[in-house]
Amino acid sequence: MEKKETLKITGMSCAACAARIEKRLIKLEGVKSATVNFAIEKATVEYDDKAVSFKIIDDAIKKLGYAAERIEEVSRDREKEQREKEIKQLKIKLIISAILSFPLVMAMILPLVKIDLAFLHNEYFQLILATPVQFIIGFQFYKNAFHALRAKSANMDVLVAMGTTAAYFFSIYNAFFVPHEQGMMMKELYFEAGTVIITLILLGKYLEAVAKGKTSEAIKKLMGLQAKTARVIRNGREEDIPIEEVKAGDVVVVRPGEKIPVDGIITEGTSSIDESMLTGESLPVEKRTGDFVIGATINKFGTFKFMTTKVGKETVLSQIIKMVEDAQGSKAPIQKIADRVSGIFVPAVMAIAAVTFLIWTFIVGDFSSGILSAVAVLVIACPCALGLATPTAIMVGTGKGAENGILIKGGEHLEMAYKINAVVLDKTGTITKGQPEVTDVLSLGQMHENEIMRLAAIAEKSSEHPLGVAIYEKGKGEYGNIPDPDKFEAIPGRGVMAVVDGKEIYIGTRKLMLDRNVALGKTEEAVSKLEDEGKTAMLMAVDNKIEGIIAVADTIKESSKEAIEGLKKMGIEVYMITGDNKRTAAAIGKQVGITNILAEVLPENKAEEVEKLKKQGKFVAMVGDGINDAPALATANIGMAIGTGTDVAIEAADITLMRGDLISIPAAIQLSRRTMRKIKQNLFWAFIYNIIGIPFAALGLLNPMIAGGAMAFSSVSVVTNSLSLKRFKPANLHR
């Protein structure tokens, strides 16, 4: 049986560590895929539990020198504790390392300003200060380097351990085995190089750990929304119980100003609900008996009771948290480039450092410069920034999307969305509200309009199509209880067939009538007039004779026109796809400013139309809300589901728009473009830093201490640049 596990990984120091774990896991028999994210220290492993056990996976990670834990076994509080503990330990190490390094730095700086404190240059004094920094505080680098080399690979820790050790033992050699030269004030000691490098790397790691904590603030915010208790009715009495004890089927009471604890359906009362935490929509939503309410949203006014339908991990909020976590843990395609580079980078750097040492020592004849230049190469080339460039931006970007009601399933979708140059919009429920109403009933035969409406309501009672539902609701409102038809059949894309009171009734398009050999007579003029008004005109035939026309109109969502204008301004082509006839579709298109109209498209052919656009070289986003949109959503380069739509559509989509309108589409594309810009900036900085820094170090133009500082600064700057995404405000969401 195929299983998917998310693991918390501890002990990673750079992207090369993540690449090594990933490589090892993929080699295990039975493991289908493995993704390790250095930024959030998590691994996602898909495997066949008949071929490989979790213990084997766990042992493989431990053999590499890392610790792994199932994410379910790590409570959120414990994860927070671990992170805080790690930051605290780094802080203590950093302070001790800085205190011990300070006199060594002063020994180097003070002579430059003609101040000479002899004890600072004493080799025993410097040795006493440098040794604990090198081997106690720096022990983690040796430990991680050992595990890396044992696994026949190399990472940042190998570079740091080699570089600082070389500087340390070269200083000991000069201090105790090289005679003091006449005329020289002091011996050439480089203890400060190793200690300062370790101190600066610890500073970088400390700042990085603090910054990385901020990248997951979106998750923390979402989790903070959850109610802690619920007021349930048990044994006829109201009881306040912990949220964890609420069961499906419980009746919960919610008073004004309180958070709705879990998901459910209102059974008694009405209210206005603030759903802004999920949708980004500031206006409260009116709710009445039978309406669905979402956990963590806020009850503004009325008191109501609701029956719980989803609790625990099944609630909408829990699903959103999981979706955001999965997205933050996933890899964008562009990251794979960085991963491949990181995999070969460290061995390449070690080779460059060795060549640098050999040239300086044997060609130039300067052993001291050879050591220092090789150390500088090893230190400046640490690939931390490269490993953080993409995942930190993805984490902040997906979190920012969630804050604005844009749920992105994976990093790859956030990355790819910036390429969108064509958007295909489903009409019903997407451009329109999806709640059509009957506007006209016309009699074309012997039958009275009331009788046409009654028969149509019975015929459409079992229909799930919005137009059919509108006819049924109209009949129910006029005639009360509507009986079931004797027979019912839905004809996809055409209409319905039903038997009522012994009469065979067809309601639907002209094509349906032609298919059933029903003579259309003089219907064309009446139908055309209604369609020119943007109404959907349905013909009704009784016993193979046209008896009437029922017109239904669906109102346009308030923001549809604005969103479509926004997309056009961004240089994106907008298409509308619908099963409506061309004339009706054109009328709707005119109202919202769409000229590219794909009309009379059957549900099963929507995916084909999307495929045609892709073959024209367009990068297509499909936006829909219904079950019949799912194939097209899956076919498109990016599928976007309206959050108020069906679960099937949401499942098939790559991005879910919780607001239920189109204004989030340009916002999602803006967010993708901004995130990609940050990723490219980060990667450019990480690459250019190494491209410039390594030659400088190799030529002896870069002090090892400066190299250590630059390396630390590089990692922190990448994370900080990603965090600047938190200031992003999609223009179309904040009117």
XYZ file of C-alpha atoms in Angstrom:
735
model
C 0.000 0.000 0.000
C 1.279 3.436 -0.937
C 1.938 5.796 1.975
C 2.991 9.404 2.278
C 4.937 10.626 5.296
C 6.034 14.120 6.248
C 9.116 14.109 8.484
C 10.753 16.748 10.616
C 14.520 16.626 9.882
C 17.061 18.093 12.315
C 20.805 18.556 11.860
C 20.870 19.970 8.308
C 23.299 22.832 7.775
C 22.912 23.670 4.069
C 21.233 22.713 0.793
C 23.858 20.020 0.178
C 22.590 18.184 3.310
C 19.039 18.212 1.933
C 20.285 16.973 -1.453
C 22.203 14.136 0.222
C 19.182 12.926 2.261
C 16.991 13.140 -0.835
C 19.486 11.144 -2.929
C 19.804 8.448 -0.252
C 16.041 8.049 0.225
C 15.321 7.774 -3.499
C 17.819 4.895 -3.716
C 15.828 2.866 -1.168
C 13.796 0.075 -2.715
C 10.059 0.873 -2.443
C 10.498 4.658 -2.171
C 8.570 6.299 -5.010
C 9.621 9.896 -4.364
C 11.408 11.989 -1.749
C 11.575 15.763 -1.359
C 13.657 17.444 1.338
C 13.156 21.150 2.045
C 16.145 22.709 3.791
C 14.326 25.978 4.612
C 11.539 24.367 6.667
C 13.561 21.275 7.667
C 10.945 18.841 6.402
C 10.983 15.807 4.140
C 8.042 14.362 2.216
C 8.432 10.672 1.341
C 6.071 8.538 -0.766
C 6.703 4.810 -0.457
C 5.212 1.336 -0.729
C 4.962 0.065 2.866
C 5.056 -3.540 1.614
C 8.494 -2.986 0.061
C 10.033 -0.651 2.661
C 9.156 0.150 6.277
C 9.306 3.510 7.990
C 12.081 2.135 10.240
C 14.315 1.527 7.199
C 13.684 5.112 6.028
C 14.367 6.450 9.533
C 17.596 4.388 9.846
C 18.820 5.608 6.438
C 18.432 9.236 7.578
C 20.130 8.532 10.941
C 23.098 6.850 9.230
C 23.685 10.092 7.367
C 23.943 11.902 10.718
C 20.484 13.505 10.907
C 17.419 12.918 13.071
C 13.925 12.337 11.682
C 10.503 12.361 13.323
C 7.005 11.887 11.933
C 5.336 15.274 11.775
C 2.154 13.938 13.489
C 4.308 12.947 16.440
C 5.678 16.464 16.739
C 3.046 18.661 18.330
C 2.911 22.282 17.268
C 3.880 23.362 20.758
C 6.852 21.005 20.795
C 7.943 22.213 17.343
C 7.805 25.774 18.654
C 9.747 24.729 21.761
C 12.413 23.027 19.637
C 12.785 26.112 17.450
C 13.045 28.428 20.454
C 15.549 26.064 22.091
C 17.656 26.009 18.915
C 17.641 29.830 18.702
C 18.575 30.089 22.405
C 21.486 27.634 22.033
C 22.767 29.457 18.958
C 22.574 32.751 20.856
C 24.593 31.397 23.825
C 27.241 29.879 21.507
C 27.416 33.114 19.536
C 27.960 35.262 22.648
C 30.700 32.971 24.057
C 32.389 32.720 20.659
C 32.274 36.521 20.187
C 33.753 37.169 23.679
C 36.635 34.731 23.095
C 37.279 36.017 19.559
C 37.301 39.710 20.482
C 40.863 39.854 21.998
C 42.205 37.943 18.958
C 40.663 40.500 16.593
C 42.058 43.330 18.725
C 45.519 41.779 18.452
C 45.225 42.180 14.687
C 43.624 45.658 14.621
C 45.436 47.605 17.383
C 48.928 47.548 15.762
C 47.357 49.259 12.742
C 46.611 52.315 14.963
C 50.067 52.123 16.669
C 48.783 50.502 19.886
C 50.789 47.523 21.040
C 49.570 45.323 23.890
C 52.182 42.571 24.095
C 50.021 40.025 25.940
C 47.525 40.017 23.060
C 50.229 38.601 20.764
C 51.360 35.927 23.191
C 50.958 32.549 21.428
C 49.821 30.779 24.634
C 47.172 33.449 25.309
C 45.843 33.187 21.735
C 45.888 29.373 21.867
C 43.847 29.349 25.120
C 41.207 31.632 23.562
C 41.057 29.941 20.147
C 40.925 26.286 21.218
C 37.443 26.236 22.878
C 35.990 28.170 19.948
C 37.561 25.793 17.438
C 36.784 22.466 19.100
C 33.939 23.007 21.602
C 31.776 25.681 20.006
C 32.800 24.484 16.538
C 32.246 20.788 17.417
C 28.970 20.717 15.435
C 30.910 21.461 12.226
C 33.284 18.513 12.829
C 30.427 16.176 13.722
C 28.369 17.076 10.647
C 31.451 16.997 8.413
C 32.316 13.483 9.674
C 28.843 12.175 8.829
C 28.982 13.847 5.419
C 32.360 12.383 4.511
C 31.342 8.954 5.813
C 28.403 9.124 3.405
C 30.927 9.958 0.626
C 29.645 13.464 0.111
C 30.487 16.992 1.203
C 28.551 19.948 2.564
C 29.031 23.351 4.151
C 30.311 21.817 7.390
C 33.141 20.076 5.506
C 34.226 23.415 4.037
C 34.076 25.224 7.400
C 35.798 22.401 9.298
C 38.609 22.157 6.714
C 39.095 25.904 6.437
C 39.163 26.753 10.158
C 41.247 23.671 11.066
C 43.841 24.640 8.461
C 44.062 28.168 9.915
C 44.280 26.785 13.502
C 47.048 24.237 12.925
C 48.996 26.583 10.639
C 48.999 29.072 13.560
C 50.238 26.360 15.977
C 53.005 25.453 13.521
C 54.105 29.113 13.267
C 53.781 29.620 17.029
C 55.800 26.665 18.313
C 57.858 25.229 15.432
C 59.018 28.275 13.446
C 61.819 30.349 15.047
C 61.097 34.022 15.733
C 62.587 36.145 12.938
C 64.876 39.033 13.832
C 63.230 42.434 13.472
C 59.703 41.007 13.544
C 57.494 42.327 16.353
C 55.349 39.192 16.445
C 54.924 35.804 14.895
C 52.443 35.244 12.028
C 49.447 33.780 13.854
C 46.008 33.294 12.297
C 44.016 32.017 15.286
C 41.613 34.944 14.809
C 40.751 33.734 11.272
C 39.247 30.423 12.460
C 37.502 31.897 15.529
C 35.994 34.847 13.660
C 34.806 32.591 10.813
C 33.034 30.312 13.323
C 31.568 33.358 15.125
C 30.291 34.914 11.898
C 28.794 31.631 10.687
C 27.022 31.254 14.041
C 25.759 34.844 13.668
C 24.459 34.012 10.187
C 22.773 30.836 11.464
C 21.212 32.699 14.389
C 19.795 35.473 12.174
C 18.719 32.842 9.637
C 16.882 30.800 12.315
C 15.051 33.923 13.540
C 14.158 34.955 9.965
C 13.051 31.428 8.962
C 10.662 31.460 11.922
C 9.028 34.539 10.400
C 8.492 32.848 7.020
C 5.941 30.492 8.577
C 3.944 33.258 10.288
C 1.031 32.667 7.907
C 0.602 29.157 9.346
C 0.819 30.511 12.892
C -1.836 33.124 12.084
C -4.154 30.499 10.644
C -3.661 28.224 13.648
C -4.296 31.125 15.994
C -7.731 31.558 14.431
C -8.997 28.265 15.835
C -11.468 28.496 18.703
C -10.361 26.805 21.928
C -13.800 25.784 23.220
C -17.317 25.106 21.925
C -20.755 25.544 23.584
C -22.601 22.269 22.820
C -25.990 20.987 23.904
C -25.556 17.728 25.807
C -28.408 16.084 27.736
C -30.565 19.158 27.122
C -27.998 21.507 28.730
C -25.436 23.906 27.284
C -21.861 22.876 28.097
C -18.519 24.546 27.272
C -16.112 21.819 26.157
C -12.595 21.824 24.573
C -12.678 21.991 20.772
C -10.975 18.567 20.588
C -14.007 16.912 22.241
C -16.572 18.171 19.699
C -18.027 15.339 17.599
C -19.806 15.350 14.236
C -23.554 15.622 14.853
C -23.249 17.788 17.992
C -25.530 20.833 18.224
C -23.484 23.983 18.966
C -24.762 27.361 20.181
C -22.981 30.506 18.945
C -23.668 33.962 20.382
C -22.818 37.396 18.881
C -19.090 38.189 18.806
C -18.035 34.542 19.259
C -15.926 32.385 16.969
C -17.683 29.507 15.264
C -15.721 26.502 16.633
C -16.084 23.954 13.773
C -17.891 23.512 10.429
C -21.604 22.794 10.292
C -25.108 23.650 9.049
C -27.387 26.169 10.777
C -30.468 24.480 12.253
C -31.978 27.452 14.084
C -31.551 31.238 13.859
C -29.951 33.745 11.461
C -26.824 35.868 11.570
C -24.131 37.792 9.693
C -20.770 36.020 9.625
C -17.366 37.651 9.173
C -15.485 35.254 6.838
C -12.614 37.640 6.044
C -10.030 35.337 7.667
C -10.710 32.760 4.933
C -11.769 34.807 1.955
C -10.201 38.226 2.435
C -13.722 39.645 1.900
C -14.425 42.342 4.501
C -18.236 42.411 4.172
C -20.159 40.032 6.505
C -22.131 37.218 4.856
C -25.813 36.721 5.725
C -26.594 33.193 6.969
C -29.923 31.490 7.660
C -31.262 27.989 8.442
C -29.727 25.404 6.094
C -26.625 27.494 5.311
C -23.097 26.171 5.845
C -20.877 27.881 8.431
C -17.103 27.561 8.670
C -15.060 27.056 11.831
C -12.918 30.040 13.023
C -15.169 32.604 11.279
C -16.769 35.220 13.567
C -20.474 35.548 14.376
C -21.296 39.260 14.190
C -24.919 39.699 15.290
C -27.513 36.968 15.847
C -27.516 33.889 18.104
C -27.925 30.614 16.246
C -27.578 26.851 16.600
C -25.830 24.622 14.126
C -25.175 20.910 13.718
C -21.519 20.045 13.309
C -20.571 18.252 10.082
C -16.768 18.460 10.081
C -14.461 18.428 13.104
C -10.717 18.124 13.815
C -8.592 17.700 10.701
C -11.670 17.658 8.429
C -12.642 21.307 8.962
C -12.121 23.845 6.204
C -9.516 25.685 8.297
C -7.543 22.477 9.021
C -7.604 21.634 5.312
C -6.357 25.115 4.475
C -3.530 24.822 7.028
C -2.561 21.434 5.544
C -2.711 22.835 2.002
C -0.472 25.778 2.928
C 1.976 23.486 4.773
C 2.130 21.121 1.783
C 2.681 24.053 -0.557
C 5.450 25.453 1.625
C 7.099 22.034 1.757
C 6.936 21.469 -1.999
C 9.613 22.385 -4.496
C 9.281 24.811 -7.339
C 10.852 23.647 -10.663
C 13.404 26.476 -10.481
C 14.660 25.077 -7.158
C 15.770 21.895 -8.889
C 18.438 23.929 -10.689
C 19.761 25.203 -7.353
C 19.644 21.651 -5.921
C 21.672 20.249 -8.815
C 24.218 23.052 -8.460
C 24.471 22.486 -4.686
C 25.112 18.771 -5.257
C 28.283 19.382 -7.306
C 29.246 22.731 -5.800
C 31.042 21.615 -2.628
C 33.369 19.060 -4.292
C 34.147 21.674 -6.959
C 35.010 24.246 -4.275
C 37.292 21.769 -2.483
C 39.110 21.178 -5.766
C 39.472 24.970 -6.344
C 40.812 25.393 -2.777
C 43.371 22.597 -3.333
C 44.527 24.097 -6.652
C 44.755 27.562 -5.009
C 46.965 26.167 -2.221
C 49.237 24.319 -4.658
C 49.712 27.343 -6.952
C 50.488 29.724 -4.083
C 52.821 27.233 -2.364
C 54.746 25.673 -5.247
C 54.542 28.245 -8.072
C 54.434 31.544 -6.181
C 56.421 30.098 -3.273
C 54.306 31.588 -0.494
C 53.068 28.841 1.826
C 51.356 31.311 4.213
C 49.312 32.966 1.428
C 48.496 29.491 0.077
C 46.909 28.450 3.376
C 44.993 31.711 3.866
C 43.729 31.870 0.255
C 42.582 28.224 0.359
C 40.785 28.884 3.684
C 39.110 31.984 2.192
C 37.922 29.924 -0.843
C 36.498 27.201 1.411
C 34.660 29.681 3.627
C 33.214 32.090 1.053
C 31.792 29.284 -1.075
C 29.352 27.824 1.486
C 26.136 27.205 -0.508
C 23.653 28.280 2.212
C 22.201 31.199 0.251
C 21.668 28.923 -2.757
C 19.614 26.495 -0.668
C 17.479 29.228 0.882
C 16.834 31.270 -2.274
C 13.739 29.469 -3.537
C 12.030 27.801 -0.530
C 11.953 30.933 1.639
C 10.251 32.945 -1.138
C 7.767 30.097 -1.777
C 6.953 29.909 1.945
C 6.252 33.621 2.274
C 4.395 33.746 -1.083
C 2.023 30.851 -0.288
C 1.450 32.249 3.204
C 0.643 35.683 1.775
C -1.765 34.050 -0.674
C -3.558 32.228 2.175
C -3.977 35.536 4.044
C -5.802 36.917 1.003
C -8.013 33.898 0.343
C -5.761 32.479 -2.410
C -4.853 28.860 -1.580
C -1.963 27.524 -3.647
C -1.466 23.746 -3.556
C 2.257 23.656 -4.322
C 5.326 25.769 -4.963
C 5.355 24.704 -8.619
C 1.890 26.269 -9.151
C 2.942 29.529 -7.522
C 5.985 29.599 -9.776
C 4.160 28.653 -12.996
C 1.258 31.095 -12.546
C 3.439 34.033 -13.613
C 3.531 32.547 -17.154
C -0.278 32.745 -17.602
C -1.184 34.644 -20.761
C -4.700 33.252 -21.330
C -7.521 32.813 -18.782
C -10.593 30.707 -19.614
C -13.606 31.560 -17.442
C -16.560 29.283 -16.965
C -19.749 31.368 -17.121
C -22.257 29.938 -14.642
C -21.138 30.311 -11.041
C -17.845 31.905 -12.058
C -18.586 35.071 -14.062
C -22.194 34.955 -12.895
C -23.570 34.229 -9.425
C -24.776 30.802 -10.524
C -28.210 31.477 -9.034
C -30.360 32.096 -12.108
C -33.994 33.133 -11.831
C -36.935 32.614 -14.161
C -37.697 35.925 -15.898
C -40.191 34.999 -18.634
C -42.761 32.250 -19.343
C -44.232 32.421 -22.880
C -47.033 30.235 -24.215
C -46.719 29.207 -27.884
C -49.522 26.647 -28.002
C -52.816 25.797 -26.308
C -51.344 25.511 -22.828
C -51.656 28.346 -20.297
C -48.467 29.892 -18.869
C -49.341 28.655 -15.348
C -49.649 25.084 -16.620
C -46.344 25.407 -18.513
C -44.650 26.564 -15.299
C -46.235 23.752 -13.219
C -45.215 20.969 -15.627
C -41.732 22.448 -16.052
C -41.196 22.604 -12.261
C -42.175 18.914 -11.893
C -39.966 17.935 -14.852
C -36.938 19.804 -13.451
C -37.373 18.684 -9.819
C -34.611 16.087 -10.073
C -32.293 18.296 -12.174
C -28.959 19.432 -10.707
C -28.303 22.012 -13.412
C -28.584 25.638 -12.137
C -31.155 26.479 -14.851
C -33.269 23.467 -13.889
C -32.998 24.360 -10.205
C -34.189 27.921 -11.008
C -37.311 26.557 -12.762
C -38.046 24.175 -9.858
C -37.580 26.964 -7.249
C -39.918 29.260 -9.226
C -42.589 26.529 -9.361
C -42.148 25.728 -5.678
C -42.592 29.405 -4.808
C -45.837 29.594 -6.815
C -47.421 26.167 -6.213
C -45.910 24.967 -2.921
C -45.131 21.259 -2.808
C -43.991 19.920 -6.198
C -44.545 16.174 -6.872
C -41.867 13.940 -8.401
C -41.996 13.216 -12.156
C -42.961 9.674 -13.192
C -39.696 9.459 -15.128
C -36.618 11.712 -15.392
C -33.501 11.800 -17.579
C -30.813 14.497 -17.769
C -29.400 15.022 -21.268
C -25.954 16.667 -20.732
C -25.518 19.944 -22.605
C -29.029 19.722 -24.084
C -31.650 19.690 -21.304
C -33.964 17.123 -19.642
C -36.667 14.594 -20.454
C -39.447 13.773 -17.999
C -42.808 12.038 -17.925
C -45.488 13.996 -15.982
C -49.160 13.025 -15.807
C -48.580 10.627 -18.716
C -47.143 13.431 -20.884
C -43.606 13.220 -22.347
C -41.896 16.533 -21.700
C -38.633 17.868 -23.141
C -37.082 21.115 -21.817
C -33.862 22.442 -23.304
C -32.029 23.821 -26.323
C -32.984 23.979 -29.986
C -30.547 21.102 -30.543
C -32.508 18.948 -28.116
C -35.712 19.634 -30.034
C -34.055 18.889 -33.374
C -32.559 15.664 -31.958
C -36.119 14.581 -30.941
C -37.621 15.665 -34.281
C -39.740 18.374 -32.674
C -40.804 21.049 -35.160
C -39.592 24.467 -33.955
C -42.325 26.386 -35.761
C -42.263 30.160 -35.164
C -40.045 30.067 -32.066
C -36.944 31.687 -33.567
C -38.026 35.330 -33.237
C -39.142 34.992 -29.582
C -36.015 33.036 -28.638
C -33.703 35.534 -30.395
C -35.314 38.493 -28.613
C -34.782 36.855 -25.177
C -31.205 35.849 -25.995
C -30.361 39.366 -27.153
C -31.311 40.436 -23.622
C -28.716 38.001 -22.216
C -31.313 35.497 -21.068
C -31.154 31.753 -21.584
C -34.281 30.685 -23.441
C -35.355 27.056 -23.035
C -37.963 25.452 -25.257
C -40.544 23.138 -23.762
C -42.155 20.413 -25.845
C -45.103 18.324 -24.640
C -45.735 15.091 -26.535
C -43.482 16.257 -29.371
C -45.134 19.663 -29.777
C -43.646 23.038 -28.749
C -45.829 24.544 -26.029
C -43.761 27.342 -24.559
C -40.509 29.115 -23.788
C -39.044 29.589 -20.319
C -36.352 32.278 -20.021
C -33.850 32.274 -17.214
C -31.269 34.939 -16.421
C -28.192 34.686 -14.238
C -26.879 37.893 -12.690
C -23.264 38.947 -13.131
C -21.062 39.028 -10.023
C -20.280 42.600 -8.973
C -16.508 42.232 -9.384
C -16.435 40.232 -12.636
C -16.096 43.211 -14.986
C -13.364 44.834 -12.859
C -11.396 41.567 -12.615
C -11.582 41.002 -16.382
C -10.386 44.571 -17.030
C -7.522 43.954 -14.597
C -6.480 40.797 -16.471
C -6.530 42.620 -19.800
C -4.335 45.409 -18.400
C -1.837 42.699 -17.389
C -1.654 41.600 -21.030
C -3.715 38.432 -20.488
C -6.280 37.190 -23.019
C -9.662 36.389 -21.453
C -12.027 33.708 -22.806
C -15.526 32.749 -21.662
C -16.636 29.130 -22.034
C -20.293 28.144 -21.750
C -22.925 25.701 -22.912
C -25.192 28.662 -23.763
C -25.965 29.487 -27.378
C -23.819 32.074 -29.148
C -26.304 34.921 -28.924
C -26.840 34.615 -25.136
C -23.138 34.100 -24.547
C -22.330 37.206 -26.605
C -24.805 39.275 -24.547
C -23.138 38.157 -21.287
C -19.670 38.692 -22.791
C -20.614 42.247 -23.787
C -21.680 43.046 -20.201
C -18.294 42.052 -18.756
C -16.016 43.046 -21.637
C -15.124 39.594 -23.067
C -14.868 39.238 -26.853
C -13.297 35.741 -26.975
C -16.359 33.540 -26.470
C -16.490 29.739 -26.642
C -20.247 29.046 -26.752
C -22.370 25.890 -27.078
C -19.587 23.817 -25.541
C -20.769 20.583 -23.955
C -19.382 19.827 -20.460
C -17.309 16.922 -21.742
C -15.770 19.158 -24.447
C -14.524 21.947 -22.164
C -11.188 20.158 -21.665
C -10.798 19.877 -25.476
C -11.238 23.636 -25.886
C -8.570 24.265 -23.236
C -6.241 21.816 -25.015
C -6.777 23.694 -28.318
C -5.622 26.949 -26.699
C -2.560 25.201 -25.257
C -1.679 23.906 -28.744
C -1.743 27.512 -29.952
C 1.179 28.143 -27.597
C -0.830 29.797 -24.832
C -0.153 29.197 -21.145
C -3.725 28.642 -19.966
C -5.458 29.106 -16.621
C -8.932 27.586 -16.396
C -11.298 29.010 -13.784
C -14.429 27.066 -12.812
C -16.637 25.962 -9.954
C -18.649 22.913 -11.001
C -18.093 19.151 -11.264
C -18.236 19.468 -15.054
C -15.280 21.900 -14.914
C -12.960 19.385 -13.225
C -11.541 17.818 -16.478
C -10.833 21.287 -17.927
C -9.231 22.406 -14.643
C -6.960 19.367 -14.727
C -6.122 19.907 -18.457
C -5.148 23.580 -18.079
C -1.583 24.599 -17.225
C -3.035 26.121 -14.044
C -6.500 25.206 -12.744
C -8.244 27.729 -10.472
C -11.359 26.726 -8.554
C -13.867 29.149 -7.073
C -13.894 28.316 -3.351
C -17.662 28.460 -3.155
C -17.885 25.699 -5.790
C -17.875 21.914 -5.514
C -15.274 19.826 -3.678
C -14.485 17.982 -6.928
C -13.540 21.227 -8.691
C -11.432 22.360 -5.731
C -9.676 18.975 -5.637
C -8.866 19.157 -9.371
C -7.569 22.727 -9.176
C -4.035 23.953 -8.457
C -5.208 27.214 -6.884
C -8.422 27.737 -4.901
C -9.951 31.241 -4.749
C -11.807 31.345 -1.426
C -13.546 34.679 -2.108
C -15.916 33.191 -4.642
C -15.383 35.949 -7.203
C -12.915 36.743 -9.989
C -11.056 39.588 -8.325
C -8.615 37.078 -6.826
C -7.417 35.876 -10.278
C -5.321 38.955 -11.163
C -4.224 39.055 -7.515
C -2.960 35.431 -7.704
C -1.035 36.161 -10.913
C 0.427 39.354 -9.391
C 1.541 37.348 -6.360
C 3.172 34.716 -8.588
C 5.002 37.392 -10.599
C 6.254 39.108 -7.442
C 7.367 35.792 -5.891
C 9.236 34.778 -9.063
C 10.950 38.153 -9.089
C 12.143 37.536 -5.515
C 13.341 34.000 -6.368
C 15.318 35.275 -9.358
C 16.818 38.078 -7.247
C 17.779 35.549 -4.563
C 19.344 33.111 -7.026
C 21.185 35.926 -8.804
C 22.581 37.152 -5.492
C 23.595 33.644 -4.381
C 25.316 32.831 -7.689
C 26.960 36.221 -8.277
C 28.274 36.268 -4.715
C 30.134 32.986 -5.332
C 31.189 33.869 -8.898
C 32.825 37.103 -7.660
C 33.953 35.905 -4.229
C 35.782 32.671 -5.152
C 38.235 34.260 -7.672
C 38.979 37.089 -5.194
C 39.657 34.547 -2.459
C 41.824 32.387 -4.737
C 43.914 35.422 -5.765
C 44.615 36.219 -2.111
C 42.556 39.425 -2.180
C 40.095 38.289 0.467
C 40.844 37.816 4.142
C 39.235 34.597 5.545
C 37.392 36.643 8.189
C 35.847 38.924 5.588
C 34.931 35.808 3.595
C 33.117 34.404 6.677
C 31.230 37.652 7.157
C 30.241 37.819 3.498
C 28.988 34.214 3.594
C 26.823 34.902 6.650
C 25.548 38.149 5.124
C 24.633 36.350 1.885
C 22.301 33.862 3.637
C 20.630 36.508 5.780
C 20.128 38.863 2.815
C 18.374 36.115 0.816
C 15.951 35.337 3.669
C 15.352 39.063 4.291
C 14.616 39.651 0.596
C 12.056 36.814 0.682
C 10.471 38.295 3.813
C 9.885 41.583 1.970
C 7.066 39.694 0.159
C 5.067 40.054 3.381
C 4.469 43.700 2.395
C 2.798 42.642 -0.863
C -0.794 43.854 -1.261
C -2.574 42.678 -4.411
C -4.085 45.796 -5.965
C -7.370 44.167 -6.889
C -8.014 42.854 -3.425
C -7.795 46.164 -1.652
C -10.199 48.556 -3.262
